[in-house]
């Protein structure tokens, strides 16, 4: 079996991951640290309760280690683990308006954690063989039902999941009066 055939699944996944990374970086254009963890102002002057960039990028940063666990790279998972982020950003946490800047880490810390972690994942995935991606997803419940293999779970976590949250940032940008990021 040739190397390209042996790694055809990663070859299909990585370009989508790179695209989600590009969009994620682009959505930060023009965003200031003062805005980063704020709910956007609505037309009536009240804050719109939606996911702001601090929560989105902190949340996404938490999944880089999970992807490395799924592809059986425990040393990379340990390197990318963000225990201090989990309580703030894990699935189901509330995105809070942080006017005083005391709830969430700063913009640079969050963005760097997401960006470096995502770039690391994108660098590792091409090394993962099809035999790993073809294994059953070790998760339980709905996530396993929706994504029955490691490959389908990783494809979602590197592309679909980030893009859904990056879309939230796109809407948030417009509520702040920021132009298209593209």
Coordinates of N, CA and C in Angstrom, one line a residue, residues 39-48:
X39 N -20.3 40.9 25.2 CA -21.4 40.6 24.4 C -21.6 41.9 23.6
X40 N -22.1 41.7 22.3 CA -22.2 42.8 21.4 C -23.4 43.7 21.8
X41 N -23.3 45.0 21.5 CA -24.5 45.9 21.8 C -25.6 45.6 20.7
X42 N -26.8 45.6 21.2 CA -28.0 45.4 20.4 C -28.5 46.7 19.9
X43 N -29.5 46.8 19.0 CA -30.0 48.0 18.5 C -30.7 48.8 19.6
X44 N -31.1 48.2 20.7 CA -31.8 48.9 21.8 C -30.8 49.3 22.9
X45 N -29.5 49.1 22.6 CA -28.5 49.4 23.6 C -28.2 48.3 24.6
X46 N -29.1 47.3 24.7 CA -28.8 46.2 25.6 C -27.8 45.2 24.9
X47 N -27.1 44.5 25.8 CA -26.1 43.5 25.3 C -26.9 42.3 24.7
X48 N -26.4 41.8 23.6 CA -27.0 40.6 23.0 C -26.2 39.4 23.6

